[in-house]
mmCIF file with all atom_site columns, C-alpha atoms in Angstrom:
data_model
loop_
_atom_site.group_PDB
_atom_site.id
_atom_site.type_symbol
_atom_site.label_atom_id
_atom_site.label_alt_id
_atom_site.label_comp_id
_atom_site.label_asym_id
_atom_site.label_entity_id
_atom_site.label_seq_id
_atom_site.pdbx_PDB_ins_code
_atom_site.Cartn_x
_atom_site.Cartn_y
_atom_site.Cartn_z
_atom_site.occupancy
_atom_site.B_iso_or_equiv
_atom_site.pdbx_formal_charge
_atom_site.auth_seq_id
_atom_site.auth_comp_id
_atom_site.auth_asym_id
_atom_site.auth_atom_id
_atom_site.pdbx_PDB_model_num
ATOM 1   C CA . MET A 1 1   ? 50.704  173.960 111.348 1.00 47.00 ? 201 MET A CA 1
ATOM 2   C CA . PRO A 1 2   ? 49.375  170.550 112.469 1.00 50.00 ? 202 PRO A CA 1
ATOM 3   C CA . GLU A 1 3   ? 51.444  168.568 114.946 1.00 53.00 ? 203 GLU A CA 1
ATOM 4   C CA . ARG A 1 4   ? 53.201  165.556 113.469 1.00 54.00 ? 204 ARG A CA 1
ATOM 5   C CA . GLU A 1 5   ? 53.370  162.456 115.561 1.00 56.00 ? 205 GLU A CA 1
ATOM 6   C CA . VAL A 1 6   ? 56.765  160.878 115.865 1.00 53.00 ? 206 VAL A CA 1
ATOM 7   C CA . PRO A 1 7   ? 56.531  157.181 116.694 1.00 54.00 ? 207 PRO A CA 1
ATOM 8   C CA . ALA A 1 8   ? 58.057  156.322 120.068 1.00 53.00 ? 208 ALA A CA 1
ATOM 9   C CA . GLY A 1 9   ? 61.677  155.244 119.930 1.00 54.00 ? 209 GLY A CA 1
ATOM 10  C CA . THR A 1 10  ? 62.358  156.526 116.400 1.00 55.00 ? 210 THR A CA 1
ATOM 11  C CA . GLY A 1 11  ? 64.712  159.389 117.340 1.00 59.00 ? 211 GLY A CA 1
ATOM 12  C CA . ASP A 1 12  ? 67.719  157.090 117.677 1.00 70.00 ? 212 ASP A CA 1
ATOM 13  C CA . ASP A 1 13  ? 66.419  154.202 115.542 1.00 88.00 ? 213 ASP A CA 1
ATOM 14  C CA . VAL A 1 14  ? 68.761  153.880 112.540 1.00 91.00 ? 214 VAL A CA 1
ATOM 15  C CA . ASP A 1 15  ? 66.080  152.071 110.512 1.00 92.00 ? 215 ASP A CA 1
ATOM 16  C CA . ALA A 1 16  ? 63.468  154.782 111.186 1.00 91.00 ? 216 ALA A CA 1
ATOM 17  C CA . VAL A 1 17  ? 65.929  157.527 110.256 1.00 90.00 ? 217 VAL A CA 1
ATOM 18  C CA . THR A 1 18  ? 66.934  155.591 107.133 1.00 92.00 ? 218 THR A CA 1
ATOM 19  C CA . ARG A 1 19  ? 63.274  155.250 106.086 1.00 93.00 ? 219 ARG A CA 1
ATOM 20  C CA . ALA A 1 20  ? 62.722  158.983 106.610 1.00 91.00 ? 220 ALA A CA 1
ATOM 21  C CA . VAL A 1 21  ? 65.815  159.851 104.568 1.00 92.00 ? 221 VAL A CA 1
ATOM 22  C CA . LEU A 1 22  ? 64.770  157.450 101.777 1.00 94.00 ? 222 LEU A CA 1
ATOM 23  C CA . THR A 1 23  ? 61.351  159.090 101.665 1.00 94.00 ? 223 THR A CA 1
ATOM 24  C CA . ALA A 1 24  ? 62.932  162.545 101.546 1.00 94.00 ? 224 ALA A CA 1
ATOM 25  C CA . SER A 1 25  ? 65.329  161.377 98.835  1.00 93.00 ? 225 SER A CA 1
ATOM 26  C CA . ARG A 1 26  ? 62.364  160.305 96.662  1.00 95.00 ? 226 ARG A CA 1
ATOM 27  C CA . LEU A 1 27  ? 60.939  163.803 97.038  1.00 95.00 ? 227 LEU A CA 1
ATOM 28  C CA . LEU A 1 28  ? 64.278  165.429 96.244  1.00 93.00 ? 228 LEU A CA 1
ATOM 29  C CA . VAL A 1 29  ? 64.837  163.223 93.189  1.00 90.00 ? 229 VAL A CA 1
ATOM 30  C CA . ALA A 1 30  ? 61.375  164.195 91.929  1.00 92.00 ? 230 ALA A CA 1
ATOM 31  C CA . VAL A 1 31  ? 62.239  167.878 92.455  1.00 93.00 ? 231 VAL A CA 1
ATOM 32  C CA . SER A 1 32  ? 65.558  167.323 90.663  1.00 89.00 ? 232 SER A CA 1
ATOM 33  C CA . VAL A 1 33  ? 63.914  165.655 87.690  1.00 88.00 ? 233 VAL A CA 1
ATOM 34  C CA . ARG A 1 34  ? 61.324  168.436 87.407  1.00 90.00 ? 234 ARG A CA 1
ATOM 35  C CA . SER A 1 35  ? 64.073  171.072 87.558  1.00 90.00 ? 235 SER A CA 1
ATOM 36  C CA . LEU A 1 36  ? 65.781  169.405 84.577  1.00 89.00 ? 236 LEU A CA 1
ATOM 37  C CA . GLU A 1 37  ? 62.639  169.651 82.437  1.00 88.00 ? 237 GLU A CA 1
ATOM 38  C CA . ALA A 1 38  ? 63.765  173.120 81.321  1.00 79.00 ? 238 ALA A CA 1
ATOM 39  C CA . VAL A 1 39  ? 66.837  171.629 79.610  1.00 83.00 ? 239 VAL A CA 1
ATOM 40  C CA . GLY A 1 40  ? 64.811  168.855 77.992  1.00 76.00 ? 240 GLY A CA 1
ATOM 41  C CA . ASP A 1 41  ? 66.719  165.975 76.488  1.00 78.00 ? 241 ASP A CA 1
ATOM 42  C CA . ARG A 1 42  ? 70.087  167.747 76.646  1.00 82.00 ? 242 ARG A CA 1
ATOM 43  C CA . VAL A 1 43  ? 71.068  166.625 80.149  1.00 89.00 ? 243 VAL A CA 1
ATOM 44  C CA . THR A 1 44  ? 70.240  163.572 82.242  1.00 88.00 ? 244 THR A CA 1
ATOM 45  C CA . LEU A 1 45  ? 70.271  163.632 86.039  1.00 86.00 ? 245 LEU A CA 1
ATOM 46  C CA . PRO A 1 46  ? 73.715  161.894 86.213  1.00 90.00 ? 246 PRO A CA 1
ATOM 47  C CA . GLN A 1 47  ? 75.104  164.301 83.603  1.00 92.00 ? 247 GLN A CA 1
ATOM 48  C CA . PHE A 1 48  ? 73.746  167.242 85.576  1.00 92.00 ? 248 PHE A CA 1
ATOM 49  C CA . ARG A 1 49  ? 75.515  165.903 88.665  1.00 92.00 ? 249 ARG A CA 1
ATOM 50  C CA . MET A 1 50  ? 78.732  165.946 86.618  1.00 95.00 ? 250 MET A CA 1
ATOM 51  C CA . LEU A 1 51  ? 78.055  169.553 85.595  1.00 95.00 ? 251 LEU A CA 1
ATOM 52  C CA . VAL A 1 52  ? 77.519  170.474 89.256  1.00 93.00 ? 252 VAL A CA 1
ATOM 53  C CA . VAL A 1 53  ? 80.798  168.822 90.244  1.00 93.00 ? 253 VAL A CA 1
ATOM 54  C CA . LEU A 1 54  ? 82.619  170.722 87.494  1.00 95.00 ? 254 LEU A CA 1
ATOM 55  C CA . SER A 1 55  ? 80.868  173.899 88.590  1.00 94.00 ? 255 SER A CA 1
ATOM 56  C CA . THR A 1 56  ? 81.869  173.511 92.238  1.00 91.00 ? 256 THR A CA 1
ATOM 57  C CA . ARG A 1 57  ? 85.344  171.980 91.759  1.00 91.00 ? 257 ARG A CA 1
ATOM 58  C CA . GLY A 1 58  ? 86.501  173.880 88.680  1.00 91.00 ? 258 GLY A CA 1
ATOM 59  C CA . ASP A 1 59  ? 88.838  172.317 86.137  1.00 93.00 ? 259 ASP A CA 1
ATOM 60  C CA . THR A 1 60  ? 89.046  168.605 86.858  1.00 93.00 ? 260 THR A CA 1
ATOM 61  C CA . LYS A 1 61  ? 90.849  165.553 85.465  1.00 92.00 ? 261 LYS A CA 1
ATOM 62  C CA . LEU A 1 62  ? 88.612  162.754 84.163  1.00 91.00 ? 262 LEU A CA 1
ATOM 63  C CA . VAL A 1 63  ? 89.896  160.230 86.709  1.00 91.00 ? 263 VAL A CA 1
ATOM 64  C CA . ALA A 1 64  ? 89.203  162.624 89.598  1.00 92.00 ? 264 ALA A CA 1
ATOM 65  C CA . LEU A 1 65  ? 85.752  163.365 88.171  1.00 93.00 ? 265 LEU A CA 1
ATOM 66  C CA . ALA A 1 66  ? 84.965  159.650 87.965  1.00 94.00 ? 266 ALA A CA 1
ATOM 67  C CA . GLU A 1 67  ? 86.069  159.183 91.585  1.00 94.00 ? 267 GLU A CA 1
ATOM 68  C CA . LEU A 1 68  ? 83.987  162.127 92.784  1.00 92.00 ? 268 LEU A CA 1
ATOM 69  C CA . LEU A 1 69  ? 80.925  160.725 91.001  1.00 93.00 ? 269 LEU A CA 1
ATOM 70  C CA . HIS A 1 70  ? 81.653  157.117 92.051  1.00 93.00 ? 270 HIS A CA 1
ATOM 71  C CA . VAL A 1 71  ? 81.576  155.856 88.462  1.00 94.00 ? 271 VAL A CA 1
ATOM 72  C CA . ALA A 1 72  ? 84.082  154.016 86.291  1.00 95.00 ? 272 ALA A CA 1
ATOM 73  C CA . PRO A 1 73  ? 86.376  156.242 84.207  1.00 93.00 ? 273 PRO A CA 1
ATOM 74  C CA . SER A 1 74  ? 84.844  154.790 81.027  1.00 93.00 ? 274 SER A CA 1
ATOM 75  C CA . THR A 1 75  ? 81.371  155.841 82.221  1.00 94.00 ? 275 THR A CA 1
ATOM 76  C CA . ALA A 1 76  ? 82.672  159.308 83.085  1.00 94.00 ? 276 ALA A CA 1
ATOM 77  C CA . MET A 1 77  ? 84.280  159.530 79.631  1.00 94.00 ? 277 MET A CA 1
ATOM 78  C CA . ARG A 1 78  ? 80.958  158.742 77.900  1.00 95.00 ? 278 ARG A CA 1
ATOM 79  C CA . MET A 1 79  ? 79.194  161.342 80.048  1.00 94.00 ? 279 MET A CA 1
ATOM 80  C CA . VAL A 1 80  ? 81.891  163.924 79.257  1.00 94.00 ? 280 VAL A CA 1
ATOM 81  C CA . ASP A 1 81  ? 81.651  163.166 75.529  1.00 95.00 ? 281 ASP A CA 1
ATOM 82  C CA . ARG A 1 82  ? 77.892  163.827 75.639  1.00 94.00 ? 282 ARG A CA 1
ATOM 83  C CA . LEU A 1 83  ? 78.359  167.060 77.586  1.00 95.00 ? 283 LEU A CA 1
ATOM 84  C CA . ILE A 1 84  ? 81.003  168.228 75.111  1.00 96.00 ? 284 ILE A CA 1
ATOM 85  C CA . ALA A 1 85  ? 78.719  167.352 72.173  1.00 95.00 ? 285 ALA A CA 1
ATOM 86  C CA . ALA A 1 86  ? 75.960  169.408 73.845  1.00 94.00 ? 286 ALA A CA 1
ATOM 87  C CA . GLY A 1 87  ? 78.326  172.377 74.208  1.00 95.00 ? 287 GLY A CA 1
ATOM 88  C CA . LEU A 1 88  ? 78.251  172.256 78.020  1.00 96.00 ? 288 LEU A CA 1
ATOM 89  C CA . ALA A 1 89  ? 81.867  171.232 78.718  1.00 97.00 ? 289 ALA A CA 1
ATOM 90  C CA . VAL A 1 90  ? 85.267  171.327 77.009  1.00 97.00 ? 290 VAL A CA 1
ATOM 91  C CA . ARG A 1 91  ? 88.567  169.514 77.307  1.00 93.00 ? 291 ARG A CA 1
ATOM 92  C CA . HIS A 1 92  ? 91.792  171.470 77.624  1.00 92.00 ? 292 HIS A CA 1
ATOM 93  C CA . THR A 1 93  ? 95.437  170.744 78.393  1.00 89.00 ? 293 THR A CA 1
ATOM 94  C CA . ASN A 1 94  ? 96.592  171.258 81.969  1.00 85.00 ? 294 ASN A CA 1
ATOM 95  C CA . PRO A 1 95  ? 99.080  174.156 81.789  1.00 85.00 ? 295 PRO A CA 1
ATOM 96  C CA . ALA A 1 96  ? 100.963 172.725 84.788  1.00 84.00 ? 296 ALA A CA 1
ATOM 97  C CA . ASN A 1 97  ? 101.339 169.292 83.141  1.00 86.00 ? 297 ASN A CA 1
ATOM 98  C CA . ARG A 1 98  ? 100.852 169.252 79.373  1.00 86.00 ? 298 ARG A CA 1
ATOM 99  C CA . ARG A 1 99  ? 100.295 165.471 79.423  1.00 86.00 ? 299 ARG A CA 1
ATOM 100 C CA . GLU A 1 100 ? 97.076  165.876 81.420  1.00 85.00 ? 300 GLU A CA 1
ATOM 101 C CA . THR A 1 101 ? 93.691  166.730 79.990  1.00 85.00 ? 301 THR A CA 1
ATOM 102 C CA . MET A 1 102 ? 91.327  168.748 82.130  1.00 92.00 ? 302 MET A CA 1
ATOM 103 C CA . LEU A 1 103 ? 87.587  169.248 81.854  1.00 95.00 ? 303 LEU A CA 1
ATOM 104 C CA . ARG A 1 104 ? 85.811  172.563 82.312  1.00 95.00 ? 304 ARG A CA 1
ATOM 105 C CA . LEU A 1 105 ? 82.308  173.945 81.947  1.00 96.00 ? 305 LEU A CA 1
ATOM 106 C CA . THR A 1 106 ? 81.526  176.223 79.036  1.00 97.00 ? 306 THR A CA 1
ATOM 107 C CA . ASP A 1 107 ? 79.537  179.406 79.624  1.00 97.00 ? 307 ASP A CA 1
ATOM 108 C CA . GLU A 1 108 ? 76.474  177.485 78.415  1.00 96.00 ? 308 GLU A CA 1
ATOM 109 C CA . GLY A 1 109 ? 77.256  174.713 80.909  1.00 96.00 ? 309 GLY A CA 1
ATOM 110 C CA . ARG A 1 110 ? 77.531  177.217 83.742  1.00 96.00 ? 310 ARG A CA 1
ATOM 111 C CA . ARG A 1 111 ? 74.223  178.862 82.720  1.00 95.00 ? 311 ARG A CA 1
ATOM 112 C CA . THR A 1 112 ? 72.588  175.428 82.635  1.00 95.00 ? 312 THR A CA 1
ATOM 113 C CA . VAL A 1 113 ? 73.748  174.676 86.177  1.00 95.00 ? 313 VAL A CA 1
ATOM 114 C CA . GLU A 1 114 ? 72.569  178.089 87.377  1.00 94.00 ? 314 GLU A CA 1
ATOM 115 C CA . ASP A 1 115 ? 69.146  177.779 85.691  1.00 93.00 ? 315 ASP A CA 1
ATOM 116 C CA . VAL A 1 116 ? 68.437  174.242 86.874  1.00 93.00 ? 316 VAL A CA 1
ATOM 117 C CA . THR A 1 117 ? 69.690  175.065 90.381  1.00 92.00 ? 317 THR A CA 1
ATOM 118 C CA . ALA A 1 118 ? 67.473  178.164 90.540  1.00 94.00 ? 318 ALA A CA 1
ATOM 119 C CA . ARG A 1 119 ? 64.435  176.090 89.540  1.00 93.00 ? 319 ARG A CA 1
ATOM 120 C CA . ARG A 1 120 ? 65.322  173.434 92.113  1.00 93.00 ? 320 ARG A CA 1
ATOM 121 C CA . ARG A 1 121 ? 65.899  176.095 94.780  1.00 94.00 ? 321 ARG A CA 1
ATOM 122 C CA . ALA A 1 122 ? 62.487  177.638 94.042  1.00 95.00 ? 322 ALA A CA 1
ATOM 123 C CA . GLU A 1 123 ? 60.632  174.347 94.350  1.00 95.00 ? 323 GLU A CA 1
ATOM 124 C CA . ILE A 1 124 ? 62.463  173.370 97.534  1.00 95.00 ? 324 ILE A CA 1
ATOM 125 C CA . ALA A 1 125 ? 61.770  176.844 98.979  1.00 95.00 ? 325 ALA A CA 1
ATOM 126 C CA . ALA A 1 126 ? 58.053  176.346 98.273  1.00 96.00 ? 326 ALA A CA 1
ATOM 127 C CA . ILE A 1 127 ? 58.159  173.080 100.251 1.00 95.00 ? 327 ILE A CA 1
ATOM 128 C CA . VAL A 1 128 ? 60.204  174.584 103.100 1.00 96.00 ? 328 VAL A CA 1
ATOM 129 C CA . GLU A 1 129 ? 57.753  177.478 103.379 1.00 96.00 ? 329 GLU A CA 1
ATOM 130 C CA . ARG A 1 130 ? 55.141  174.974 104.557 1.00 96.00 ? 330 ARG A CA 1
ATOM 131 C CA . LEU A 1 131 ? 57.256  174.084 107.604 1.00 96.00 ? 331 LEU A CA 1
ATOM 132 C CA . ALA A 1 132 ? 56.973  175.852 110.934 1.00 96.00 ? 332 ALA A CA 1
ATOM 133 C CA . PRO A 1 133 ? 60.014  177.992 111.848 1.00 95.00 ? 333 PRO A CA 1
ATOM 134 C CA . GLU A 1 134 ? 61.209  175.508 114.477 1.00 96.00 ? 334 GLU A CA 1
ATOM 135 C CA . GLU A 1 135 ? 60.945  172.668 111.933 1.00 96.00 ? 335 GLU A CA 1
ATOM 136 C CA . ARG A 1 136 ? 63.091  174.677 109.525 1.00 95.00 ? 336 ARG A CA 1
ATOM 137 C CA . VAL A 1 137 ? 65.787  175.100 112.181 1.00 95.00 ? 337 VAL A CA 1
ATOM 138 C CA . ALA A 1 138 ? 65.692  171.385 113.009 1.00 95.00 ? 338 ALA A CA 1
ATOM 139 C CA . LEU A 1 139 ? 65.830  170.485 109.313 1.00 94.00 ? 339 LEU A CA 1
ATOM 140 C CA . VAL A 1 140 ? 68.897  172.681 108.708 1.00 94.00 ? 340 VAL A CA 1
ATOM 141 C CA . GLU A 1 141 ? 70.676  171.115 111.689 1.00 94.00 ? 341 GLU A CA 1
ATOM 142 C CA . ALA A 1 142 ? 69.787  167.554 110.655 1.00 93.00 ? 342 ALA A CA 1
ATOM 143 C CA . LEU A 1 143 ? 70.656  168.002 106.985 1.00 93.00 ? 343 LEU A CA 1
ATOM 144 C CA . THR A 1 144 ? 73.919  169.781 107.781 1.00 92.00 ? 344 THR A CA 1
ATOM 145 C CA . ALA A 1 145 ? 74.970  166.848 109.974 1.00 92.00 ? 345 ALA A CA 1
ATOM 146 C CA . PHE A 1 146 ? 73.805  164.356 107.319 1.00 92.00 ? 346 PHE A CA 1
ATOM 147 C CA . ASN A 1 147 ? 75.711  166.167 104.533 1.00 90.00 ? 347 ASN A CA 1
ATOM 148 C CA . GLU A 1 148 ? 78.862  166.388 106.641 1.00 91.00 ? 348 GLU A CA 1
ATOM 149 C CA . ALA A 1 149 ? 78.657  162.673 107.483 1.00 91.00 ? 349 ALA A CA 1
ATOM 150 C CA . GLY A 1 150 ? 78.316  161.921 103.761 1.00 90.00 ? 350 GLY A CA 1
ATOM 151 C CA . GLY A 1 151 ? 81.139  164.263 102.734 1.00 87.00 ? 351 GLY A CA 1
ATOM 152 C CA . GLU A 1 152 ? 78.950  166.494 100.551 1.00 81.00 ? 352 GLU A CA 1
ATOM 153 C CA . PRO A 1 153 ? 80.167  170.092 100.309 1.00 80.00 ? 353 PRO A CA 1
ATOM 154 C CA . PRO A 1 154 ? 77.587  172.791 101.101 1.00 82.00 ? 354 PRO A CA 1
ATOM 155 C CA . ALA A 1 155 ? 75.496  174.213 98.271  1.00 76.00 ? 355 ALA A CA 1
ATOM 156 C CA . PRO A 1 156 ? 76.334  177.793 97.348  1.00 74.00 ? 356 PRO A CA 1
ATOM 157 C CA . ASP A 1 157 ? 74.240  180.631 98.716  1.00 78.00 ? 357 ASP A CA 1
ATOM 158 C CA . ALA A 1 158 ? 71.469  181.927 96.512  1.00 72.00 ? 358 ALA A CA 1
ATOM 159 C CA . PRO A 1 159 ? 72.813  184.301 93.888  1.00 68.00 ? 359 PRO A CA 1
ATOM 160 C CA . GLN A 1 160 ? 72.095  187.961 94.467  1.00 59.00 ? 360 GLN A CA 1
ATOM 161 C CA . GLY A 1 161 ? 69.710  189.771 92.178  1.00 45.00 ? 361 GLY A CA 1
ATOM 162 C CA . PRO A 1 162 ? 66.665  188.596 90.242  1.00 39.00 ? 362 PRO A CA 1
ATOM 163 C CA . GLN A 1 163 ? 66.259  184.927 89.400  1.00 43.00 ? 363 GLN A CA 1
ATOM 164 C CA . LEU A 1 164 ? 63.823  183.527 86.855  1.00 41.00 ? 364 LEU A CA 1
ATOM 165 C CA . PRO A 1 165 ? 61.281  186.325 87.435  1.00 37.00 ? 365 PRO A CA 1
ATOM 166 C CA . ASP A 1 166 ? 58.640  184.492 85.383  1.00 43.00 ? 366 ASP A CA 1
ATOM 167 C CA . ASP A 1 167 ? 58.675  181.516 87.762  1.00 40.00 ? 367 ASP A CA 1
ATOM 168 C CA . PRO A 1 168 ? 55.895  182.012 90.338  1.00 38.00 ? 368 PRO A CA 1
ATOM 169 C CA . ARG A 1 169 ? 57.478  179.415 92.636  1.00 36.00 ? 369 ARG A CA 1
ATOM 170 C CA . LEU A 1 170 ? 60.394  181.754 93.305  1.00 35.00 ? 370 LEU A CA 1
ATOM 171 C CA . ARG A 1 171 ? 59.452  183.505 96.497  1.00 33.00 ? 371 ARG A CA 1
ATOM 172 C CA . PRO A 1 172 ? 61.403  184.226 99.667  1.00 33.00 ? 372 PRO A CA 1
ATOM 173 C CA . LEU A 1 173 ? 61.241  182.177 102.823 1.00 32.00 ? 373 LEU A CA 1
ATOM 174 C CA . GLY A 1 174 ? 59.455  183.786 105.732 1.00 32.00 ? 374 GLY A CA 1
ATOM 175 C CA . PRO A 1 175 ? 57.836  187.201 106.045 1.00 32.00 ? 375 PRO A CA 1
ATOM 176 C CA . PRO A 1 176 ? 59.307  190.363 104.499 1.00 33.00 ? 376 PRO A CA 1
ATOM 177 C CA . VAL A 1 177 ? 61.834  192.180 106.635 1.00 32.00 ? 377 VAL A CA 1
ATOM 178 C CA . GLU A 1 178 ? 61.039  195.662 108.003 1.00 37.00 ? 378 GLU A CA 1
ATOM 179 C CA . ASP A 1 179 ? 62.451  197.610 105.053 1.00 37.00 ? 379 ASP A CA 1
ATOM 180 C CA . GLY A 1 180 ? 60.069  195.747 102.732 1.00 38.00 ? 380 GLY A CA 1
ATOM 181 C CA . SER A 1 181 ? 62.757  193.712 101.013 1.00 38.00 ? 381 SER A CA 1
ATOM 182 C CA . ALA A 1 182 ? 62.747  189.933 100.918 1.00 39.00 ? 382 ALA A CA 1
ATOM 183 C CA . PRO A 1 183 ? 64.778  188.105 103.569 1.00 36.00 ? 383 PRO A CA 1
ATOM 184 C CA . ARG A 1 184 ? 67.934  186.348 102.422 1.00 35.00 ? 384 ARG A CA 1
ATOM 185 C CA . GLU A 1 185 ? 68.379  182.598 102.604 1.00 35.00 ? 385 GLU A CA 1
#
């Protein structure tokens, strides 16, 4: 792997780190958009983010969902209406407080999150494979700190078992382990 030059003084330079994160975010947005191609016109990137929040948080009130997504409740309501129309989410009454309406993913919504996430995971894994082992360790440490500083909960581990077997980009990180099986993430 070729050595990358790090400009002098950039390790603690907030502007240099910000530029690097912005560049990485462009790459990650491109990966995210490509991963949504499988669901076509059914889900936009902001709507997918809402599906992910519902997937990770479970049943959620609209106001809480809007706060988590940093959007106005009216915007969240329009997004929810589109997801319900697409069969990806449903409204239901909160059994603990019958005056409250909760939102939940449907089975189709959960499958959509799993499929798009698997595609995204595969493409990111293909990029990560090009890094040297010590760069991978440094990246995990840096991104973990960045995510914690931003209050983003960790992504779930890769599901066990086969995932999108027809997708050639799905391949394990690193060399096979001694028993011939693929290493876990």
